[in-house]
Every structure is written in C-alpha cells, then in structure tokens.
Tab-separated table of N, CA and C in Angstrom:
chain	number	residue	atom	x	y	z
V	1	MET	N	1.123	13.689	-12.618
V	1	MET	CA	1.191	12.270	-12.573
V	1	MET	C	2.020	11.877	-11.325
V	2	GLN	N	1.490	10.981	-10.486
V	2	GLN	CA	2.135	10.486	-9.290
V	2	GLN	C	3.198	9.457	-9.666
V	3	GLU	N	4.438	9.678	-9.141
V	3	GLU	CA	5.517	8.742	-9.371
V	3	GLU	C	5.251	7.428	-8.666
V	4	LYS	N	5.636	6.335	-9.303
V	4	LYS	CA	5.582	4.962	-8.731
V	4	LYS	C	7.028	4.566	-8.617
V	5	TYR	N	7.379	3.897	-7.479
V	5	TYR	CA	8.731	3.583	-7.238
V	5	TYR	C	9.069	2.096	-7.206
V	6	LEU	N	10.247	1.799	-7.785
V	6	LEU	CA	10.857	0.481	-7.705
V	6	LEU	C	12.106	0.736	-6.873
V	7	ALA	N	12.043	0.348	-5.571
V	7	ALA	CA	13.074	0.680	-4.621
V	7	ALA	C	14.019	-0.449	-4.330
V	8	PHE	N	15.343	-0.180	-4.389
V	8	PHE	CA	16.350	-1.164	-4.050
V	8	PHE	C	16.894	-0.813	-2.678
V	9	THR	N	16.788	-1.721	-1.729
V	9	THR	CA	17.267	-1.510	-0.383
V	9	THR	C	18.262	-2.646	0.001
V	10	GLY	N	18.920	-2.422	1.101
V	10	GLY	CA	19.847	-3.467	1.573
V	10	GLY	C	20.936	-2.840	2.479
V	11	ARG	N	21.773	-3.700	2.935
V	11	ARG	CA	22.909	-3.280	3.774
V	11	ARG	C	23.970	-2.565	2.904
V	12	PRO	N	24.890	-1.839	3.577
V	12	PRO	CA	25.962	-1.241	2.833
V	12	PRO	C	26.783	-2.303	2.069
V	13	ASN	N	27.141	-1.993	0.882
V	13	ASN	CA	27.974	-2.876	0.062
V	13	ASN	C	27.335	-4.208	-0.325
V	14	ALA	N	26.024	-4.239	-0.312
V	14	ALA	CA	25.277	-5.511	-0.697
V	14	ALA	C	25.304	-5.694	-2.208
V	15	GLY	N	25.459	-4.609	-2.941
V	15	GLY	CA	25.503	-4.687	-4.412
V	15	GLY	C	24.273	-4.106	-5.078
V	16	LYS	N	23.584	-3.220	-4.400
V	16	LYS	CA	22.351	-2.572	-4.935
V	16	LYS	C	22.665	-1.818	-6.227
V	17	SER	N	23.642	-0.923	-6.135
V	17	SER	CA	23.990	-0.078	-7.269
V	17	SER	C	24.584	-0.882	-8.415
V	18	SER	N	25.336	-1.916	-8.058
V	18	SER	CA	25.930	-2.847	-9.065
V	18	SER	C	24.867	-3.546	-9.855
V	19	ILE	N	23.840	-4.036	-9.164
V	19	ILE	CA	22.729	-4.732	-9.822
V	19	ILE	C	22.028	-3.751	-10.774
V	20	ILE	N	21.687	-2.570	-10.268
V	20	ILE	CA	21.022	-1.571	-11.045
V	20	ILE	C	21.838	-1.229	-12.329
V	21	LYS	N	23.119	-1.076	-12.110
V	21	LYS	CA	24.021	-0.722	-13.237
V	21	LYS	C	24.021	-1.827	-14.292
V	22	GLU	N	24.069	-3.046	-13.904
V	22	GLU	CA	24.151	-4.189	-14.822
V	22	GLU	C	22.791	-4.508	-15.475
V	23	VAL	N	21.731	-4.476	-14.706
V	23	VAL	CA	20.390	-4.889	-15.211
V	23	VAL	C	19.753	-3.790	-16.018
V	24	VAL	N	19.809	-2.588	-15.516
V	24	VAL	CA	19.097	-1.480	-16.158
V	24	VAL	C	20.050	-0.691	-17.101
V	25	GLY	N	21.359	-0.816	-16.898
V	25	GLY	CA	22.287	-0.135	-17.753
V	25	GLY	C	22.551	1.314	-17.408
V	26	LEU	N	22.216	1.696	-16.205
V	26	LEU	CA	22.464	3.080	-15.813
V	26	LEU	C	23.948	3.236	-15.456
V	27	ASN	N	24.489	4.381	-15.771
V	27	ASN	CA	25.893	4.666	-15.491
V	27	ASN	C	25.950	5.330	-14.113
V	28	ILE	N	25.993	4.483	-13.046
V	28	ILE	CA	25.986	5.034	-11.717
V	28	ILE	C	27.236	4.555	-10.976
V	29	ALA	N	27.619	5.314	-9.954
V	29	ALA	CA	28.843	4.984	-9.204
V	29	ALA	C	28.680	3.709	-8.413
V	30	THR	N	29.671	2.846	-8.458
V	30	THR	CA	29.738	1.659	-7.623
V	30	THR	C	31.161	1.574	-7.079
V	31	GLY	N	31.310	0.799	-5.979
V	31	GLY	CA	32.643	0.709	-5.398
V	31	GLY	C	32.763	-0.531	-4.517
V	32	LYS	N	33.962	-0.873	-4.172
V	32	LYS	CA	34.211	-2.021	-3.353
V	32	LYS	C	34.029	-1.726	-1.850
V	33	ARG	N	34.062	-0.479	-1.483
V	33	ARG	CA	33.896	-0.125	-0.061
V	33	ARG	C	32.478	0.294	0.259
V	34	PRO	N	31.981	-0.044	1.461
V	34	PRO	CA	30.617	0.309	1.865
V	34	PRO	C	30.521	1.857	1.828
V	35	GLY	N	29.354	2.341	1.432
V	35	GLY	CA	29.070	3.744	1.521
V	35	GLY	C	29.325	4.560	0.264
V	36	THR	N	29.458	3.884	-0.864
V	36	THR	CA	29.632	4.587	-2.166
V	36	THR	C	28.377	5.421	-2.455
V	37	THR	N	27.206	4.832	-2.251
V	37	THR	CA	25.918	5.513	-2.432
V	37	THR	C	25.599	6.136	-1.087
V	38	ARG	N	25.530	7.461	-0.989
V	38	ARG	CA	25.295	8.108	0.334
V	38	ARG	C	24.023	8.920	0.373
V	39	ARG	N	23.315	8.924	-0.789
V	39	ARG	CA	22.009	9.640	-0.758
V	39	ARG	C	21.069	8.838	-1.664
V	40	ILE	N	19.801	9.040	-1.397
V	40	ILE	CA	18.757	8.390	-2.167
V	40	ILE	C	18.732	8.993	-3.574
V	41	SER	N	18.876	8.112	-4.579
V	41	SER	CA	18.963	8.598	-5.964
V	41	SER	C	17.790	8.001	-6.749
V	42	LYS	N	17.118	8.912	-7.504
V	42	LYS	CA	15.974	8.495	-8.340
V	42	LYS	C	16.359	8.556	-9.817
V	43	TYR	N	15.955	7.483	-10.513
V	43	TYR	CA	16.222	7.371	-11.953
V	43	TYR	C	14.901	7.059	-12.680
V	44	PRO	N	14.373	8.024	-13.511
V	44	PRO	CA	13.153	7.753	-14.236
V	44	PRO	C	13.384	6.634	-15.194
V	45	LEU	N	12.383	5.693	-15.276
V	45	LEU	CA	12.467	4.562	-16.198
V	45	LEU	C	11.547	4.775	-17.375
V	46	SER	N	10.247	4.676	-17.171
V	46	SER	CA	9.296	4.959	-18.213
V	46	SER	C	7.965	5.352	-17.583
V	47	GLY	N	7.318	6.244	-18.283
V	47	GLY	CA	6.049	6.758	-17.728
V	47	GLY	C	6.273	7.351	-16.370
V	48	ASP	N	5.491	6.852	-15.397
V	48	ASP	CA	5.629	7.371	-14.021
V	48	ASP	C	6.486	6.442	-13.118
V	49	LEU	N	7.142	5.425	-13.694
V	49	LEU	CA	7.945	4.518	-12.906
V	49	LEU	C	9.356	5.071	-12.715
V	50	VAL	N	9.760	5.077	-11.460
V	50	VAL	CA	11.063	5.619	-11.107
V	50	VAL	C	11.863	4.606	-10.245
V	51	LEU	N	13.050	4.300	-10.681
V	51	LEU	CA	13.926	3.376	-9.904
V	51	LEU	C	14.611	4.195	-8.814
V	52	VAL	N	14.659	3.660	-7.613
V	52	VAL	CA	15.265	4.352	-6.478
V	52	VAL	C	16.390	3.482	-5.923
V	53	ASP	N	17.600	4.094	-5.955
V	53	ASP	CA	18.792	3.444	-5.456
V	53	ASP	C	19.011	4.050	-4.070
V	54	MET	N	18.951	3.200	-3.029
V	54	MET	CA	19.098	3.665	-1.659
V	54	MET	C	20.542	3.414	-1.204
V	55	PRO	N	20.989	4.294	-0.276
V	55	PRO	CA	22.262	3.979	0.369
V	55	PRO	C	22.062	2.717	1.225
V	56	GLY	N	23.123	2.141	1.717
V	56	GLY	CA	22.979	0.937	2.557
V	56	GLY	C	22.428	1.341	3.906
V	57	PHE	N	21.608	0.452	4.446
V	57	PHE	CA	20.995	0.669	5.761
V	57	PHE	C	21.801	-0.108	6.811
V	58	GLY	N	22.286	0.599	7.766
V	58	GLY	CA	23.095	-0.054	8.828
V	58	GLY	C	24.507	0.426	8.951
V	59	LYS	N	25.349	-0.381	9.506
V	59	LYS	CA	26.742	-0.052	9.817
V	59	LYS	C	27.561	0.123	8.548
V	60	MET	N	28.235	1.286	8.409
V	60	MET	CA	29.142	1.515	7.314
V	60	MET	C	30.561	1.660	7.866
V	61	MET	N	31.384	0.771	7.504
V	61	MET	CA	32.787	0.782	7.995
V	61	MET	C	33.411	2.139	7.578
V	62	GLY	N	34.110	2.739	8.507
V	62	GLY	CA	34.803	4.001	8.181
V	62	GLY	C	33.919	5.242	8.250
V	63	SER	N	32.668	5.079	8.626
V	63	SER	CA	31.744	6.225	8.712
V	63	SER	C	31.385	6.483	10.169
V	64	SER	N	31.103	7.705	10.475
V	64	SER	CA	30.720	8.063	11.861
V	64	SER	C	29.338	7.562	12.170
V	65	LYS	N	29.044	7.344	13.399
V	65	LYS	CA	27.704	6.919	13.848
V	65	LYS	C	26.694	7.949	13.467
V	66	ARG	N	27.080	9.247	13.538
V	66	ARG	CA	26.215	10.339	13.204
V	66	ARG	C	25.753	10.248	11.701
V	67	LEU	N	26.727	9.965	10.822
V	67	LEU	CA	26.398	9.822	9.397
V	67	LEU	C	25.520	8.588	9.137
V	68	GLU	N	25.857	7.486	9.810
V	68	GLU	CA	25.031	6.272	9.697
V	68	GLU	C	23.559	6.549	10.074
V	69	ASN	N	23.382	7.207	11.233
V	69	ASN	CA	22.057	7.503	11.709
V	69	ASN	C	21.323	8.460	10.749
V	70	LYS	N	22.021	9.430	10.211
V	70	LYS	CA	21.406	10.379	9.255
V	70	LYS	C	20.899	9.656	8.052
V	71	ILE	N	21.773	8.775	7.481
V	71	ILE	CA	21.399	8.056	6.294
V	71	ILE	C	20.259	7.079	6.579
V	72	ASN	N	20.335	6.375	7.730
V	72	ASN	CA	19.259	5.447	8.096
V	72	ASN	C	17.907	6.192	8.260
V	73	ASP	N	17.984	7.389	8.893
V	73	ASP	CA	16.736	8.192	9.034
V	73	ASP	C	16.159	8.619	7.721
V	74	GLN	N	17.029	9.022	6.753
V	74	GLN	CA	16.568	9.396	5.431
V	74	GLN	C	15.875	8.220	4.716
V	75	ILE	N	16.446	7.056	4.862
V	75	ILE	CA	15.867	5.868	4.178
V	75	ILE	C	14.485	5.601	4.797
V	76	ILE	N	14.377	5.596	6.151
V	76	ILE	CA	13.097	5.317	6.793
V	76	ILE	C	12.055	6.369	6.398
V	77	GLU	N	12.479	7.627	6.383
V	77	GLU	CA	11.586	8.724	6.013
V	77	GLU	C	11.062	8.511	4.578
V	78	PHE	N	11.962	8.212	3.659
V	78	PHE	CA	11.529	8.016	2.268
V	78	PHE	C	10.530	6.873	2.165
V	79	LEU	N	10.883	5.702	2.778
V	79	LEU	CA	10.026	4.522	2.658
V	79	LEU	C	8.682	4.775	3.327
V	80	GLU	N	8.661	5.419	4.450
V	80	GLU	CA	7.384	5.678	5.159
V	80	GLU	C	6.520	6.707	4.411
V	81	SER	N	7.149	7.809	3.928
V	81	SER	CA	6.356	8.817	3.263
V	81	SER	C	5.937	8.419	1.801
V	82	ASN	N	6.531	7.419	1.238
V	82	ASN	CA	6.230	7.032	-0.114
V	82	ASN	C	5.679	5.587	-0.192
V	83	ALA	N	5.306	5.023	0.930
V	83	ALA	CA	4.835	3.629	0.965
V	83	ALA	C	3.751	3.326	-0.016
V	84	GLN	N	2.789	4.255	-0.173
V	84	GLN	CA	1.655	4.019	-1.093
V	84	GLN	C	2.089	3.996	-2.575
V	85	ASN	N	3.284	4.575	-2.872
V	85	ASN	CA	3.739	4.667	-4.234
V	85	ASN	C	4.822	3.687	-4.581
V	86	ILE	N	5.210	2.825	-3.651
V	86	ILE	CA	6.270	1.806	-3.896
V	86	ILE	C	5.563	0.595	-4.488
V	87	VAL	N	5.765	0.339	-5.729
V	87	VAL	CA	5.140	-0.825	-6.417
V	87	VAL	C	5.996	-2.087	-6.238
V	88	LEU	N	7.281	-1.958	-5.983
V	88	LEU	CA	8.168	-3.098	-5.766
V	88	LEU	C	9.337	-2.634	-4.937
V	89	ALA	N	9.651	-3.378	-3.914
V	89	ALA	CA	10.849	-3.117	-3.134
V	89	ALA	C	11.737	-4.376	-3.242
V	90	VAL	N	12.964	-4.160	-3.625
V	90	VAL	CA	13.933	-5.236	-3.758
V	90	VAL	C	14.946	-5.094	-2.610
V	91	SER	N	14.980	-6.095	-1.734
V	91	SER	CA	15.955	-6.093	-0.664
V	91	SER	C	17.176	-6.959	-1.121
V	92	VAL	N	18.291	-6.326	-1.303
V	92	VAL	CA	19.466	-7.009	-1.803
V	92	VAL	C	20.317	-7.474	-0.663
V	93	LEU	N	20.635	-8.779	-0.672
V	93	LEU	CA	21.505	-9.419	0.320
V	93	LEU	C	22.675	-10.015	-0.412
V	94	ASP	N	23.910	-9.670	0.010
V	94	ASP	CA	25.047	-10.320	-0.592
V	94	ASP	C	25.063	-11.766	-0.020
V	95	ARG	N	25.790	-12.602	-0.710
V	95	ARG	CA	25.788	-14.056	-0.377
V	95	ARG	C	26.255	-14.304	1.049
V	96	SER	N	27.340	-13.703	1.490
V	96	SER	CA	27.828	-13.985	2.818
V	96	SER	C	26.866	-13.510	3.940
V	97	THR	N	26.217	-12.418	3.723
V	97	THR	CA	25.225	-11.913	4.675
V	97	THR	C	24.052	-12.848	4.731
V	98	PHE	N	23.580	-13.252	3.556
V	98	PHE	CA	22.453	-14.193	3.517
V	98	PHE	C	22.774	-15.489	4.210
V	99	LEU	N	23.969	-16.060	3.964
V	99	LEU	CA	24.314	-17.301	4.599
V	99	LEU	C	24.428	-17.147	6.111
V	100	GLU	N	24.956	-16.012	6.588
V	100	GLU	CA	25.061	-15.782	8.031
V	100	GLU	C	23.684	-15.706	8.671
V	101	VAL	N	22.764	-14.931	8.031
V	101	VAL	CA	21.373	-14.790	8.549
V	101	VAL	C	20.698	-16.162	8.527
V	102	THR	N	20.880	-16.904	7.425
V	102	THR	CA	20.278	-18.227	7.340
V	102	THR	C	20.796	-19.145	8.449
V	103	TRP	N	22.081	-19.135	8.692
V	103	TRP	CA	22.622	-19.945	9.737
V	103	TRP	C	22.038	-19.611	11.082
V	104	ARG	N	21.916	-18.334	11.389
V	104	ARG	CA	21.381	-17.874	12.684
V	104	ARG	C	19.913	-18.333	12.858
V	105	LEU	N	19.115	-18.192	11.740
V	105	LEU	CA	17.748	-18.590	11.823
V	105	LEU	C	17.608	-20.093	11.958
V	106	GLU	N	18.440	-20.850	11.253
V	106	GLU	CA	18.387	-22.306	11.368
V	106	GLU	C	18.703	-22.774	12.793
V	107	LYS	N	19.686	-22.095	13.424
V	107	LYS	CA	19.983	-22.460	14.811
V	107	LYS	C	18.820	-22.263	15.753
V	108	LYS	N	17.892	-21.377	15.368
V	108	LYS	CA	16.716	-21.132	16.182
V	108	LYS	C	15.505	-21.974	15.716
V	109	GLY	N	15.726	-22.816	14.732
V	109	GLY	CA	14.675	-23.710	14.248
V	109	GLY	C	13.854	-23.123	13.122
V	110	PHE	N	14.213	-21.985	12.594
V	110	PHE	CA	13.436	-21.415	11.471
V	110	PHE	C	14.050	-21.803	10.153
V	111	ILE	N	13.210	-22.217	9.237
V	111	ILE	CA	13.652	-22.400	7.857
V	111	ILE	C	12.530	-21.744	6.997
V	112	SER	N	12.906	-20.608	6.425
V	112	SER	CA	11.938	-19.838	5.651
V	112	SER	C	11.860	-20.361	4.253
V	113	VAL	N	10.809	-19.983	3.544
V	113	VAL	CA	10.661	-20.306	2.174
V	113	VAL	C	11.829	-19.726	1.361
V	114	ASP	N	12.336	-18.558	1.739
V	114	ASP	CA	13.461	-17.971	1.036
V	114	ASP	C	14.698	-18.850	1.145
V	115	VAL	N	14.914	-19.378	2.330
V	115	VAL	CA	16.077	-20.290	2.537
V	115	VAL	C	15.890	-21.532	1.708
V	116	GLU	N	14.726	-22.066	1.663
V	116	GLU	CA	14.464	-23.313	0.929
V	116	GLU	C	14.698	-23.097	-0.562
V	117	ILE	N	14.212	-22.001	-1.081
V	117	ILE	CA	14.357	-21.730	-2.540
V	117	ILE	C	15.786	-21.470	-2.892
V	118	VAL	N	16.549	-20.783	-2.001
V	118	VAL	CA	17.953	-20.533	-2.321
V	118	VAL	C	18.757	-21.812	-2.292
V	119	LYS	N	18.445	-22.663	-1.290
V	119	LYS	CA	19.112	-24.010	-1.235
V	119	LYS	C	18.782	-24.844	-2.477
V	120	PHE	N	17.520	-24.794	-2.918
V	120	PHE	CA	17.090	-25.535	-4.094
V	120	PHE	C	17.882	-25.028	-5.320
V	121	LEU	N	17.919	-23.717	-5.495
V	121	LEU	CA	18.653	-23.182	-6.642
V	121	LEU	C	20.134	-23.488	-6.558
V	122	ALA	N	20.684	-23.453	-5.350
V	122	ALA	CA	22.104	-23.756	-5.178
V	122	ALA	C	22.396	-25.206	-5.532
V	123	ASP	N	21.459	-26.097	-5.163
V	123	ASP	CA	21.670	-27.520	-5.473
V	123	ASP	C	21.603	-27.747	-7.006
V	124	ILE	N	20.701	-27.072	-7.643
V	124	ILE	CA	20.557	-27.200	-9.144
V	124	ILE	C	21.816	-26.619	-9.815
V	125	LEU	N	22.254	-25.400	-9.314
V	125	LEU	CA	23.317	-24.747	-9.967
V	125	LEU	C	24.713	-25.209	-9.437
V	126	GLY	N	24.705	-25.946	-8.356
V	126	GLY	CA	25.935	-26.481	-7.797
V	126	GLY	C	26.867	-25.411	-7.245
V	127	GLU	N	26.297	-24.387	-6.611
V	127	GLU	CA	27.108	-23.278	-6.117
V	127	GLU	C	26.855	-22.930	-4.646
V	128	PHE	N	26.461	-23.867	-3.851
V	128	PHE	CA	26.209	-23.591	-2.445
V	128	PHE	C	27.389	-24.162	-1.654
V	129	PRO	N	27.948	-23.423	-0.756
V	129	PRO	CA	29.094	-23.917	0.009
V	129	PRO	C	28.782	-25.084	0.917
C-alpha cells in the first residue's frame, strides 16, 4: 500500500511540531529555540495516511550554514520525490512572520485572499494588532 502524506512545513520555530502535538496528540519534542526538529519525522495516522513533521526551512539561529543547507536539501528532496503522494501540505506561519510578510506585500500593492481572511478573522475575534 502506497503511503499518503499530510505534510507540515514552515520556517524554523513556526510551531509545526507544537500544532501536531496539540491537535493530533502525538508526544513529540517541541522547544522555544529554532531547530528542535532536525530531521523529517513520519507518524502513521490511519490506513495509509502518514503525518510528516518537517524541520524548519530557512535560517536557523545558532546553526551552521552547512547544516541549514543540508536540512533544506532534505526537505526539498522529500517534497519533490513524494509530490504525488502528498494529499495535504500545511504551511505553518507564526503570527509575527505572517504580519511581516503581509506588510511587505501590502507595500507592493498586493493583498491576497489569505491576508483578507486573516484580517476578517482578526476583526471578528478582536486579536489583530
């Protein structure tokens, strides 16, 4: 039976493992510093569905450029070689990163649907700075 993947991706310390731990109830390592997850980890869910917790993609404070490149290459390799079997990819953005990216895009005149829905939810929930 071919595995099907639910992949969690994002920058270092975005909260990928924390979300997985809380939502799915897996007992996995989490930490306050970037780079707690340093290898691609697979967790069988049911049938052929496998949850994939990825290390952070990009700059990791306190890590060598060589390690960052190695981890980034492993992530790219996994995603490219398993693209046909990824049924859902979740890109996790922490709030501060999302707001920074949103601000940069708005300065260039872009307002994406994602930005609109987050602003809408923030207005309803009263939690947007």
